[in-house]
mmCIF file of C-alpha atoms in Angstrom:
data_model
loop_
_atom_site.group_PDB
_atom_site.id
_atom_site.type_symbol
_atom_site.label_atom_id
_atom_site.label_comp_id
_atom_site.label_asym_id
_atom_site.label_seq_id
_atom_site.Cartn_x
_atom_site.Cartn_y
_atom_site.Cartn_z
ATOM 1 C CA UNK L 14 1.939 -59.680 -27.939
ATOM 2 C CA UNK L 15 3.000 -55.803 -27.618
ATOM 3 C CA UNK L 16 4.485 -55.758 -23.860
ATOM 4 C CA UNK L 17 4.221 -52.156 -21.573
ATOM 5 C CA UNK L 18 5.972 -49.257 -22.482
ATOM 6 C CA UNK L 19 9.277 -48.648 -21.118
ATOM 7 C CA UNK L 20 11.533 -45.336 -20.633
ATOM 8 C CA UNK L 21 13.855 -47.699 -22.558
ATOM 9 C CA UNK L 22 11.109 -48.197 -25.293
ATOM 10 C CA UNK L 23 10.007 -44.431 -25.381
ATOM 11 C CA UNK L 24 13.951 -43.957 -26.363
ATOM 12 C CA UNK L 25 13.778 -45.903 -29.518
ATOM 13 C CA UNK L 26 11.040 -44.641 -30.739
ATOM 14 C CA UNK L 27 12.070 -43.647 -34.152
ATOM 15 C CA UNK L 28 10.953 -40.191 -35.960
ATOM 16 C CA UNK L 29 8.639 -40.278 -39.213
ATOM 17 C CA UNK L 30 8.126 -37.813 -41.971
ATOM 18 C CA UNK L 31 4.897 -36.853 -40.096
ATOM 19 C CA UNK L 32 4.001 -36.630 -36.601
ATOM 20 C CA UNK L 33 2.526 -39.777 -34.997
ATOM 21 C CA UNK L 34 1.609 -41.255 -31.592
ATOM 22 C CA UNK L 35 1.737 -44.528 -29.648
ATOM 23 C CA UNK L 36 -0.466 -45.797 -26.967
ATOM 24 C CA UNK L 37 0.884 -47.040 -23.409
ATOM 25 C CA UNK L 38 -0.762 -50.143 -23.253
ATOM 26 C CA UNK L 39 0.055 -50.099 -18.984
ATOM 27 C CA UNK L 40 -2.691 -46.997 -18.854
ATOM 28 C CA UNK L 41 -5.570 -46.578 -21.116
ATOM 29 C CA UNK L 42 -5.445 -42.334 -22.311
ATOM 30 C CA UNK L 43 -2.149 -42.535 -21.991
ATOM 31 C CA UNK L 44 0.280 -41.603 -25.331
ATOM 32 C CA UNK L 45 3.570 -40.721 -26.567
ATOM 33 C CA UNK L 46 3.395 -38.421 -29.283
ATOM 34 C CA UNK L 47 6.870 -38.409 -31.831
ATOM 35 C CA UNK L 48 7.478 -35.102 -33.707
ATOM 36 C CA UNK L 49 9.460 -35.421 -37.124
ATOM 37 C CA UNK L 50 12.784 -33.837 -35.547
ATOM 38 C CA UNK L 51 12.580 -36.729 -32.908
ATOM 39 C CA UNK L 52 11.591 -34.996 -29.980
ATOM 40 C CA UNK L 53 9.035 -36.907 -27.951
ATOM 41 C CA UNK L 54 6.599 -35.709 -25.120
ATOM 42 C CA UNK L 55 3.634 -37.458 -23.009
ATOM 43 C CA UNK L 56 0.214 -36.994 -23.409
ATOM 44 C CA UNK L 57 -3.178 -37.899 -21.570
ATOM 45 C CA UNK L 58 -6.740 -38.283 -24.050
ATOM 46 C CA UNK L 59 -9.817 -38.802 -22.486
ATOM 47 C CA UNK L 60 -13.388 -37.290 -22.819
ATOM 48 C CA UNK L 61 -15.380 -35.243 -20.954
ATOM 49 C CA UNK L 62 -19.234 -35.866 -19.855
ATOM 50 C CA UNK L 63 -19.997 -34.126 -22.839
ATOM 51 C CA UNK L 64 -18.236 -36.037 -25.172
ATOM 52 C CA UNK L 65 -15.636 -33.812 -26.047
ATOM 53 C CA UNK L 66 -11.880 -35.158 -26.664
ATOM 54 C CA UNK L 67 -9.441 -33.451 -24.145
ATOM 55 C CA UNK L 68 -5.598 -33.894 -25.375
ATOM 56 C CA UNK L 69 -3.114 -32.649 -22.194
ATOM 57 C CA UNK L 70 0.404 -32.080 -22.624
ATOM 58 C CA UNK L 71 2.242 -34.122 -19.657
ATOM 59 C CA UNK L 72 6.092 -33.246 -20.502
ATOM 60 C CA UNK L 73 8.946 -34.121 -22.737
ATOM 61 C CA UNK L 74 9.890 -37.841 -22.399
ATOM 62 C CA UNK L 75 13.297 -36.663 -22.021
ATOM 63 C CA UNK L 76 12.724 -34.640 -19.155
ATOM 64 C CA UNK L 77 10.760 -37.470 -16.902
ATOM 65 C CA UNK L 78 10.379 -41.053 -16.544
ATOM 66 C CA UNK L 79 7.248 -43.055 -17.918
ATOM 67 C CA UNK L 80 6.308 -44.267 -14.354
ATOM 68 C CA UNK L 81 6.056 -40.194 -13.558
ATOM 69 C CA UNK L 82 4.629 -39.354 -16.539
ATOM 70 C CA UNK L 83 1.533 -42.120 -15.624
ATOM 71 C CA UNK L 84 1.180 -40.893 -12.044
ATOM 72 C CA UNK L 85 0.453 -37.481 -13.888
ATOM 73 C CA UNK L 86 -1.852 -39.188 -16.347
ATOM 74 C CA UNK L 87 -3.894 -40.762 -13.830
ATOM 75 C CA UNK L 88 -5.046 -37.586 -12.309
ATOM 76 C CA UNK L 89 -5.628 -35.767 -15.567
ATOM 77 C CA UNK L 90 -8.157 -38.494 -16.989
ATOM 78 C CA UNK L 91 -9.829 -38.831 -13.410
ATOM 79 C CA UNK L 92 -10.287 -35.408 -13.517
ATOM 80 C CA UNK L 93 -11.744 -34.857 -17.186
ATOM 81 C CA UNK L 94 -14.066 -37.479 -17.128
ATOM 82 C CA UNK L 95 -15.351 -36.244 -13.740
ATOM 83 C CA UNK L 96 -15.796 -32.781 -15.923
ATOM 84 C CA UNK L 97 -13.244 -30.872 -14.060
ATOM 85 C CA UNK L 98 -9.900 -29.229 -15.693
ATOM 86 C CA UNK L 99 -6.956 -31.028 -16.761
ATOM 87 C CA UNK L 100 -5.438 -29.147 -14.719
ATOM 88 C CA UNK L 101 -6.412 -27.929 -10.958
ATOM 89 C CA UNK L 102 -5.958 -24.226 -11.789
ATOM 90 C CA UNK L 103 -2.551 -22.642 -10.021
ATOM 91 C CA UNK L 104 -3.661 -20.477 -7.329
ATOM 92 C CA UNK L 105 -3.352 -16.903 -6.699
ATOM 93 C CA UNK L 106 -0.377 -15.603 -5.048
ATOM 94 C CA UNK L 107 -0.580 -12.956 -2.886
ATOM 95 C CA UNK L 108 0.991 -10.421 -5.147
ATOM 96 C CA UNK L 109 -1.442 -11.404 -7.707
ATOM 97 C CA UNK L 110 -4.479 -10.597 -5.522
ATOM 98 C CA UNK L 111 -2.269 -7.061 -4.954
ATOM 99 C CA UNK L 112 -2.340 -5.906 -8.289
ATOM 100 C CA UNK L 113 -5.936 -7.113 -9.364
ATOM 101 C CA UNK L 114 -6.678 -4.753 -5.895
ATOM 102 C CA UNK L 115 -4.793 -1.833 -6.934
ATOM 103 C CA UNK L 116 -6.559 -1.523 -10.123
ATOM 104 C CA UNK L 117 -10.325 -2.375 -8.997
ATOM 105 C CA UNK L 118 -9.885 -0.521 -5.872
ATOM 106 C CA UNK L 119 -7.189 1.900 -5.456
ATOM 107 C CA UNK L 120 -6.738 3.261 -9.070
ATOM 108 C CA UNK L 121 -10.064 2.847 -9.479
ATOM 109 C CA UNK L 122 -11.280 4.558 -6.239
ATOM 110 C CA UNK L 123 -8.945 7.457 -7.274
ATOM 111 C CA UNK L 124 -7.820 6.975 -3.140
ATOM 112 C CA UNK L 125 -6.010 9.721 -2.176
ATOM 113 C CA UNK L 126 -3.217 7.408 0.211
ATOM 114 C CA UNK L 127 -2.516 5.335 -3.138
ATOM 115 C CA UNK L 128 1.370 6.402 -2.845
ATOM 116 C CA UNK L 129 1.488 5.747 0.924
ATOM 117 C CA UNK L 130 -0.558 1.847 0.506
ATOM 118 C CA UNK L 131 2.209 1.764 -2.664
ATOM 119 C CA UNK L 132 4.787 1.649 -0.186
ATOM 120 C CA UNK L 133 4.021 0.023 2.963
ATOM 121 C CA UNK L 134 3.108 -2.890 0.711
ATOM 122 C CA UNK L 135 6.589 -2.343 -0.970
ATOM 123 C CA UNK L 136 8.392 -2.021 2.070
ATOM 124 C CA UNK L 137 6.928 -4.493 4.390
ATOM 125 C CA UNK L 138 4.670 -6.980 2.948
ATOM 126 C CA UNK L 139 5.219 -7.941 -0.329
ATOM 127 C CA UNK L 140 8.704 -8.845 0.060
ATOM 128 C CA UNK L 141 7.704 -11.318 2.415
ATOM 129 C CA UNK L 142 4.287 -12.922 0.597
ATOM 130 C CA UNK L 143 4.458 -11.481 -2.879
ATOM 131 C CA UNK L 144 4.787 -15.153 -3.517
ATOM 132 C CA UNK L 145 2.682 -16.893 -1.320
ATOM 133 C CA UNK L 146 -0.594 -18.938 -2.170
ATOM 134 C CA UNK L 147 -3.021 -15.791 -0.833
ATOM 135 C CA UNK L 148 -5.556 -18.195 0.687
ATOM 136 C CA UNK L 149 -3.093 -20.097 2.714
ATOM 137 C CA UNK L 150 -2.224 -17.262 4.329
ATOM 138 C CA UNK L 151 -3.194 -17.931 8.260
ATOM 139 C CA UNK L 152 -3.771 -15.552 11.338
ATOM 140 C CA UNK L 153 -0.260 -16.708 12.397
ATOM 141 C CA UNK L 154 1.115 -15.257 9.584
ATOM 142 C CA UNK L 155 -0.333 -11.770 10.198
ATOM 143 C CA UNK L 156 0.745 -11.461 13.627
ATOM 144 C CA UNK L 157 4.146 -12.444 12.696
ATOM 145 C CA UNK L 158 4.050 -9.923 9.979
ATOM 146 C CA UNK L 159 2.689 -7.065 12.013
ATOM 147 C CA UNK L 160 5.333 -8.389 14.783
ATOM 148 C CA UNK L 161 8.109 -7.481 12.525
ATOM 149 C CA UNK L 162 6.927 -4.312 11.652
ATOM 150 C CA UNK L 163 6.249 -3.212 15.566
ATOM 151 C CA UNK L 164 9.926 -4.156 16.380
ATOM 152 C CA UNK L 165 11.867 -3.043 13.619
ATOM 153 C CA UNK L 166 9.773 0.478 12.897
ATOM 154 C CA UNK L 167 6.603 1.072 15.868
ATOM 155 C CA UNK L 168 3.312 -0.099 16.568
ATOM 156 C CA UNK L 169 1.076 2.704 14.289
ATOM 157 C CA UNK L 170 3.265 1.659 11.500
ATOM 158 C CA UNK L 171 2.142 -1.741 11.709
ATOM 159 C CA UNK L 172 -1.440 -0.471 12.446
ATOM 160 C CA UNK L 173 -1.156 1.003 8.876
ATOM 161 C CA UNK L 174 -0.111 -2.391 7.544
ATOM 162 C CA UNK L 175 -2.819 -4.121 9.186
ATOM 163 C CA UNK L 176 -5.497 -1.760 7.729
ATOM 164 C CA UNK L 177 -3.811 -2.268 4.625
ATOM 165 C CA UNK L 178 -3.679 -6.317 4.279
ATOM 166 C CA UNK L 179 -7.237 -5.778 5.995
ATOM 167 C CA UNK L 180 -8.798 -3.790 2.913
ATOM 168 C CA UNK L 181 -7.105 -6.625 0.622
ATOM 169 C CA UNK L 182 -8.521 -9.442 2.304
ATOM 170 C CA UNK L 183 -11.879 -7.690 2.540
ATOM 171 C CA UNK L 184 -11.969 -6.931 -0.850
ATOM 172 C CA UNK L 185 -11.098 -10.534 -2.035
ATOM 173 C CA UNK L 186 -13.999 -12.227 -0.124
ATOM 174 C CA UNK L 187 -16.262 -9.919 -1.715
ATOM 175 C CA UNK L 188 -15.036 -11.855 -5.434
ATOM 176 C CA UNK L 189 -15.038 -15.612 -3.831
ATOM 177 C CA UNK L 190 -17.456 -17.713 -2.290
ATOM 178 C CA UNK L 191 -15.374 -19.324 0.425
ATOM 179 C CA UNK L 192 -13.056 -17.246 1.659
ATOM 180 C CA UNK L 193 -12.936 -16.197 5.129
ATOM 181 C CA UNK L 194 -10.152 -13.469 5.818
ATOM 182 C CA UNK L 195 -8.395 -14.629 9.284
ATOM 183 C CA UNK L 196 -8.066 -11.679 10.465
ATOM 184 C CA UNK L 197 -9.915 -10.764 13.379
ATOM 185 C CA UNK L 198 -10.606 -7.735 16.634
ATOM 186 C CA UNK L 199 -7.829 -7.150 18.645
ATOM 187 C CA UNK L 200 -4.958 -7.717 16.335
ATOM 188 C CA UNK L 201 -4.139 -3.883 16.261
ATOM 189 C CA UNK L 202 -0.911 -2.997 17.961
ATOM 190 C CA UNK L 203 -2.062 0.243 19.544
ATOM 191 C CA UNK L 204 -4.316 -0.244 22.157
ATOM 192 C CA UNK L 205 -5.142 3.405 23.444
ATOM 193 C CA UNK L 206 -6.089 5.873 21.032
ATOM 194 C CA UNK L 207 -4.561 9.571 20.542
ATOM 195 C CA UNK L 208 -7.236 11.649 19.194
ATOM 196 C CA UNK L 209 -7.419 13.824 22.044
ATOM 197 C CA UNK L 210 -3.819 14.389 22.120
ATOM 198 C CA UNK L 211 -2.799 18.149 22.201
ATOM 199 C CA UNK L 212 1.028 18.967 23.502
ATOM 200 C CA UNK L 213 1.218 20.958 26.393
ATOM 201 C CA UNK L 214 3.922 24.150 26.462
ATOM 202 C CA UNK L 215 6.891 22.459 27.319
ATOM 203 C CA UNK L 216 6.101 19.664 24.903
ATOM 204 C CA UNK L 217 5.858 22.026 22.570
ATOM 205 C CA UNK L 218 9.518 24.039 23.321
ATOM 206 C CA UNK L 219 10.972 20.245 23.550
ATOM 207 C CA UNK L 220 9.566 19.156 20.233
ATOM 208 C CA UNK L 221 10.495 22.337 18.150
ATOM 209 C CA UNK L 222 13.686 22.113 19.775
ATOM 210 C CA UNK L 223 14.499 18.562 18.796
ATOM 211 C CA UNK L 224 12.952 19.658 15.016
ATOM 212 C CA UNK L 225 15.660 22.194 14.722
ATOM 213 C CA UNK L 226 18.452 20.044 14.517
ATOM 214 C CA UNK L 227 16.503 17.341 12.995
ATOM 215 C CA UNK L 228 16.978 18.680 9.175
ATOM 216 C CA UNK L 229 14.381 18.278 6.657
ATOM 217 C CA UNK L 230 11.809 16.235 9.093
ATOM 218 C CA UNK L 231 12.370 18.474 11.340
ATOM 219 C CA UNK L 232 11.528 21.379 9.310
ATOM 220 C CA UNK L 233 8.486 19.534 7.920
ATOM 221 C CA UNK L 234 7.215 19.098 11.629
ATOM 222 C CA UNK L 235 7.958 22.778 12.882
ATOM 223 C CA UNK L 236 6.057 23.556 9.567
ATOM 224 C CA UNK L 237 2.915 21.615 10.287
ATOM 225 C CA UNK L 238 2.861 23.134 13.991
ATOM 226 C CA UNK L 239 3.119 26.933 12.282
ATOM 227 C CA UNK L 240 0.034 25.972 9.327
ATOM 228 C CA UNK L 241 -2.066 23.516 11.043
ATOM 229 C CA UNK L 242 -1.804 21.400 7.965
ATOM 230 C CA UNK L 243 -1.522 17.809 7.577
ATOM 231 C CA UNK L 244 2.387 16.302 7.573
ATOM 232 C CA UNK L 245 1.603 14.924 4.333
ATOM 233 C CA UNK L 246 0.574 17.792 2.402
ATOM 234 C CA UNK L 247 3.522 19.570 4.423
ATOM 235 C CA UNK L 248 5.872 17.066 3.008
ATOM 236 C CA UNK L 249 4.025 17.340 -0.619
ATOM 237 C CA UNK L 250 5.104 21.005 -0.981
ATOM 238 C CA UNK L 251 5.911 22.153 -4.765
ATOM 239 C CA UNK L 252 8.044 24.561 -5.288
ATOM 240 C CA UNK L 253 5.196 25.289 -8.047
ATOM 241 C CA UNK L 254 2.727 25.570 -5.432
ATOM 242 C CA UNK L 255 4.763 28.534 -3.535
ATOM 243 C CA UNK L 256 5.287 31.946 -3.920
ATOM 244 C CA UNK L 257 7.966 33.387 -2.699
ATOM 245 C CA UNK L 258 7.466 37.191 -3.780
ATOM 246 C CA UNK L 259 3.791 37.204 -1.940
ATOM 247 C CA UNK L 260 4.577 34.523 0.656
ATOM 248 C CA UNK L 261 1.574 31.958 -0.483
ATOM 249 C CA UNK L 262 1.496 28.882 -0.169
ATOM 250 C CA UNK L 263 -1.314 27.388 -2.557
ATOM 251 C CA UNK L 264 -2.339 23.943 -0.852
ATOM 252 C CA UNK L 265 -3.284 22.054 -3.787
ATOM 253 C CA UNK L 266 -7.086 20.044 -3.679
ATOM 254 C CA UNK L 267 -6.575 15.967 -4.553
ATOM 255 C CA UNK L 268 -9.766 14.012 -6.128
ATOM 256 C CA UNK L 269 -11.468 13.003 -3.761
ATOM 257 C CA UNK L 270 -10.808 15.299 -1.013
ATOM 258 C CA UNK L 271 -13.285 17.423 0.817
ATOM 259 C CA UNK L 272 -11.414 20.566 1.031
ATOM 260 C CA UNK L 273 -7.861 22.201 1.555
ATOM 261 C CA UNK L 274 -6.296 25.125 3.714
ATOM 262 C CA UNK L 275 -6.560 26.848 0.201
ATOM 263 C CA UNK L 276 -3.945 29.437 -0.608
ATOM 264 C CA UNK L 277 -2.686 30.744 2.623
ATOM 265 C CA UNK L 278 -0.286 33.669 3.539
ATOM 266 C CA UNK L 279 2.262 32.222 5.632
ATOM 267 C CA UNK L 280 4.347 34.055 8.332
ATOM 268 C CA UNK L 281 7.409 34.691 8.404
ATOM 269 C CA UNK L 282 8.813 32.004 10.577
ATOM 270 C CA UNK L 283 7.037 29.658 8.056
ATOM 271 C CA UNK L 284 8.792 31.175 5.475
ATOM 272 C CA UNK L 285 12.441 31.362 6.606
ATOM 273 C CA UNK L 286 11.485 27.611 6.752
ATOM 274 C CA UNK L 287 10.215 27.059 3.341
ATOM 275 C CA UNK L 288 12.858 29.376 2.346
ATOM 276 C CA UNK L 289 16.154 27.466 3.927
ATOM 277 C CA UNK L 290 15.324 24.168 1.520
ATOM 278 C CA UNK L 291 17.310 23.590 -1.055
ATOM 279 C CA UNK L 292 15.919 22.822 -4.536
ATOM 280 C CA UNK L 293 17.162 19.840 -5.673
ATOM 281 C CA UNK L 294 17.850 18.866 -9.548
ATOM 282 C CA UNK L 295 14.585 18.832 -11.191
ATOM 283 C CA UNK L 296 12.627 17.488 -8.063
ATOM 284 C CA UNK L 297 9.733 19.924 -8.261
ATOM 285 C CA UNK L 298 9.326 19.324 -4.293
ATOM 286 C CA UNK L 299 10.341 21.465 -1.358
ATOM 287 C CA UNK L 300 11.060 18.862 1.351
ATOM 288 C CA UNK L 301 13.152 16.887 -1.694
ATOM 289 C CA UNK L 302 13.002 12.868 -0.939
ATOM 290 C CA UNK L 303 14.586 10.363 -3.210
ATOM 291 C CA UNK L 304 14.662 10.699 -7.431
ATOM 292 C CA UNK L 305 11.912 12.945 -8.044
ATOM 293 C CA UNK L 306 9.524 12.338 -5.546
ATOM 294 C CA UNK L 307 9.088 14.028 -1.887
ATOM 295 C CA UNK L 308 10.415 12.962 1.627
ATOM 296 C CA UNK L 309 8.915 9.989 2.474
ATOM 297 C CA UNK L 310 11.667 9.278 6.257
ATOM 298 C CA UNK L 311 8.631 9.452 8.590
ATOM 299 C CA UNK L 312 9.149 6.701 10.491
ATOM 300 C CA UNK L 313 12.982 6.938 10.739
ATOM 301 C CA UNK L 314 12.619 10.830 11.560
ATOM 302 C CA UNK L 315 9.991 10.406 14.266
ATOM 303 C CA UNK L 316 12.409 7.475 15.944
ATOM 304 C CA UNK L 317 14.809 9.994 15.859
ATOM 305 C CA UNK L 318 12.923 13.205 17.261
ATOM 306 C CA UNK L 319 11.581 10.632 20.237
ATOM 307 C CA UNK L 320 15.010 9.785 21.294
ATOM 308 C CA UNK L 321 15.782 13.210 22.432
ATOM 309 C CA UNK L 322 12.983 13.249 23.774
ATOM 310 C CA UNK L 323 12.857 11.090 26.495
ATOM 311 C CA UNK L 324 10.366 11.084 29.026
ATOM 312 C CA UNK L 325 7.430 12.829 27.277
ATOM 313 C CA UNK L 326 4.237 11.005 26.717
ATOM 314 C CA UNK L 327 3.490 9.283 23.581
ATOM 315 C CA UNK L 328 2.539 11.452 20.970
ATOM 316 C CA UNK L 329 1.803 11.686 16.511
ATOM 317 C CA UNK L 330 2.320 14.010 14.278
ATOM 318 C CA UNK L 331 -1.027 14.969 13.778
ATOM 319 C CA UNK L 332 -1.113 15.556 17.303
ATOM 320 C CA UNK L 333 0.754 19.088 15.726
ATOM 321 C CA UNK L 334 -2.259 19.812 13.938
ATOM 322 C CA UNK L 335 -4.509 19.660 16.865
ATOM 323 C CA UNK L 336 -2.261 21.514 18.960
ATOM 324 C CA UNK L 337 -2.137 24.497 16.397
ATOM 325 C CA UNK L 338 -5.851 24.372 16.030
ATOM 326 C CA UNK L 339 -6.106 24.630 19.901
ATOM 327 C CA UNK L 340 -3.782 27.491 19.933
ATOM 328 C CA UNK L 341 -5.418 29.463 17.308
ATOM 329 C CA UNK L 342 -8.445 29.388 19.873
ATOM 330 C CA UNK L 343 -5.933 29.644 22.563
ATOM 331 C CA UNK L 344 -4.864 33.337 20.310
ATOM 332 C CA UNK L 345 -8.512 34.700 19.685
ATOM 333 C CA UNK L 346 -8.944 33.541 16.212
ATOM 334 C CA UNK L 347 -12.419 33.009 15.015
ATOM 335 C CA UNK L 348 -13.794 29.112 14.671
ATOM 336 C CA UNK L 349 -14.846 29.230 11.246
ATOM 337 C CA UNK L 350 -11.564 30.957 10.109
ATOM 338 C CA UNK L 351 -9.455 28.335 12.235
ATOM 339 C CA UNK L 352 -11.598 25.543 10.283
ATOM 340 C CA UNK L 353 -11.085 27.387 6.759
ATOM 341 C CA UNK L 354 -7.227 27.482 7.897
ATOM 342 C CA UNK L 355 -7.102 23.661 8.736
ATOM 343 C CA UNK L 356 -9.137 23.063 5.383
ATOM 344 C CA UNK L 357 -12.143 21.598 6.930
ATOM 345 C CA UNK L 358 -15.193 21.768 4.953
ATOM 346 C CA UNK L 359 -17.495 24.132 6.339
ATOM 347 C CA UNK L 360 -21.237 22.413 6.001
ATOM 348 C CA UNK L 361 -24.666 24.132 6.042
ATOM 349 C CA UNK L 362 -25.855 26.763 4.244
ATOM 350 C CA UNK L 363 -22.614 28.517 5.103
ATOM 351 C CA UNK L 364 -20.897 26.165 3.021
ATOM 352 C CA UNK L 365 -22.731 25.722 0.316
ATOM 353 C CA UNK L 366 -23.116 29.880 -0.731
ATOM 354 C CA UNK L 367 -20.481 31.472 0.906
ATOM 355 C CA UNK L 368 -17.319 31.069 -1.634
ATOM 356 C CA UNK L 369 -14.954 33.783 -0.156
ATOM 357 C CA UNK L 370 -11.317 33.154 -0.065
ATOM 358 C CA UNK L 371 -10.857 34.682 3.537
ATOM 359 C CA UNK L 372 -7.562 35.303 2.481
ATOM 360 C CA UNK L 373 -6.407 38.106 4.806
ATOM 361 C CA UNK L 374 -8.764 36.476 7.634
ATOM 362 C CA UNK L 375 -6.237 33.002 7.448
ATOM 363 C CA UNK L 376 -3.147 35.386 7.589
ATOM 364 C CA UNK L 377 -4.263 36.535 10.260
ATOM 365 C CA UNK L 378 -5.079 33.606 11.941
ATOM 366 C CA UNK L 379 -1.910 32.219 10.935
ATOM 367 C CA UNK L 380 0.454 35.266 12.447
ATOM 368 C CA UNK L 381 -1.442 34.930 15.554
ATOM 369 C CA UNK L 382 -0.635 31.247 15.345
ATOM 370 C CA UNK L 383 3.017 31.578 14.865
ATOM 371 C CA UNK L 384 3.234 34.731 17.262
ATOM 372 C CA UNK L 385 2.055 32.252 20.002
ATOM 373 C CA UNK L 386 4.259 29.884 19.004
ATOM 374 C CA UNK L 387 7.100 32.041 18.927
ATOM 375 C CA UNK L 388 6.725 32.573 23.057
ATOM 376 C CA UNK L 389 6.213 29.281 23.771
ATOM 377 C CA UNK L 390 9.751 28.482 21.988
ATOM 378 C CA UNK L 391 11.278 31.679 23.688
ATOM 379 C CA UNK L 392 9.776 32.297 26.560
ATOM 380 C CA UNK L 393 11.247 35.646 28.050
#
């Protein structure tokens, strides 16, 4: 009478000219299979509820023991004769779920803040779950996240991340039946909103102050007070994009975006600032970041400008852009040519047929601007 298999008897199993198998007569489905060079592995055979004969590969004999290799076994032929996988498929770590999202969603989307979700998730989340099972991912886990970004960088940066792990988790229980994304209202770090924000005189003499001796983010910030652009397509400057002879700054259009500042005459205090970078190698931008691509030190610059700064009220740095759009007001320039300067699409009718440039109207605008600007810095 054959007696159970044994790690002992798997050893002696002897190679043949062709491959062959032997049964485990301790578990029914369960077989060692012998290749002709010797090597030996596990296997489990069972069918499914449609008949069909499933082989699985368990291991190499000489990497487990039999006892193992029939715990393994068990669950295999339980679950293909119940009509399941072999195998409970692995599940998705979180860094898999990130790159499905960037394609489907971000690349797709053509979303204009694709380099800026690129790199909080570089910086602060994925080198903490890139490996995690997504869906076991808790509530606790996000707050300690977000808790780590508030203390090492400031509570809008971990806003950002939040919105950011947000739009993943939204987007993934749109593809799966039961999943409920745990995160919920009142996880955001900022609790009293800035939109109305505009800086006062003195804020603004303390802020350009603490700019000029704050190299290239400072000159990025004294920049978007003097355009009324956006820091970010401040900081995307090319030198492409910039004449020098003319003093134009073309503000280039992204897909997807409504409408730019267009090509705008700057002053002369804008360009003695545009003028003072240095270009860098072959990095085609202005305010010249790391490699090839633009300054990206927001966060570390802004810590910075607050700390000489201390006493004055919270503020962003689109609060800048508000503030200039005030003061153009504040100077006598025309609404609609303060909106064309900003690069706010102008609806209506007006909108849709009037196509002129405005050109000298923005440079105009724009003087005035940094003519009012100019006194606030030095007063008489």
């Amino acid at each position: 009478m054959r007696r159970a298999m044994t790690d002992k008897g798997v050893a002696a199993l002897k190679p043949r000219a062709q491959r062959y198998a032997v049964t485990d007569l301790e578990l029914r489905g369960h077989w060692i299979r012998v290749q002709p060079t010797g090597a030996k592995s596990y296997w489990a055979v069972a069918r499914n509820p449609d008949g069909r004969q499933v082989w699985t590969h368990i291991g190499p004999a000489d990497a487990m023991p039999i006892d193992d290799a029939r715990d393994v076994a068990r669950r295999i032929l339980s679950r293909v004769r119940s009509g399941l996988p072999a195998v409970e498929p692995k599940a998705e770590t979180f860094g898999a779920v990130v790159e499905n999202w960037r394609k489907r969603h971000v690349e797709a989307n053509g979303l204009r803040s694709a380099s800026e979700i690129n790199r909080l998730l570089n910086v602060h989340v994925l080198p903490i779950w890139k490996d995690r099972e997504f869906t076991l991912i808790r509530r606790s886990h996000v707050a300690a996240l977000l808790d780590k970004v508030e203390d090492e960088h400031s509570a809008r940066q971990a806003d950002y991340v939040l919105n950011v792990v947000r739009s993943i988790m939204n987007w993934f229980a749109t593809r799966h039946d039961d999943y409920n994304p745990p995160i919920v209202r009142g996880m955001k770090r900022q609790k009293v909103a800035s939109r109305a924000r505009v800086l006062d005189d003195n804020e603004i003499r303390a802020v350009w102050k603490a700019a000029e001796a704050n190299g290239t983010f400072g000159a990025i910030l004294r920049l978007c007070l003097l355009t009324a652009q956006r820091s970010r397509k401040v900081a995307g400057m090319k030198w492409v994009d910039f004449n020098d002879e003319a003093g134009e700054w073309n503000v280039p259009k992204e897909p997807r975006e409504k409408d730019t500042g267009g090509t705008l005459v700057l002053p002369e205090a804008a360009l003695a600032i545009v003028r003072a970078q240095n270009l860098i190698g072959d990095n085609p931008y202005v305010f010249a970041g790391r490699g090839e691509g633009p300054y990206k030190g927001f966060s570390a610059g802004k810590v910075a400008i607050d700390a000489k700064l201390p006493g004055m009220k919270a503020w962003t740095i689109h609060d800048l852009r508000r503030t200039a759009r005030s003061l153009m007001s504040r100077a006598e320039v025309r609404p609609d040519i303060a909106e064309r300067v900003m690069g706010h699409a102008i609806g209506g009718v007006e909108g849709i047929y009037d196509r002129h440039a405005y050109r000298d109207q923005k440079a105009d605008a724009l003087a005035r601007l940094a003519s009012l600007v100019n006194g606030i810095v030095n007063p008489r």
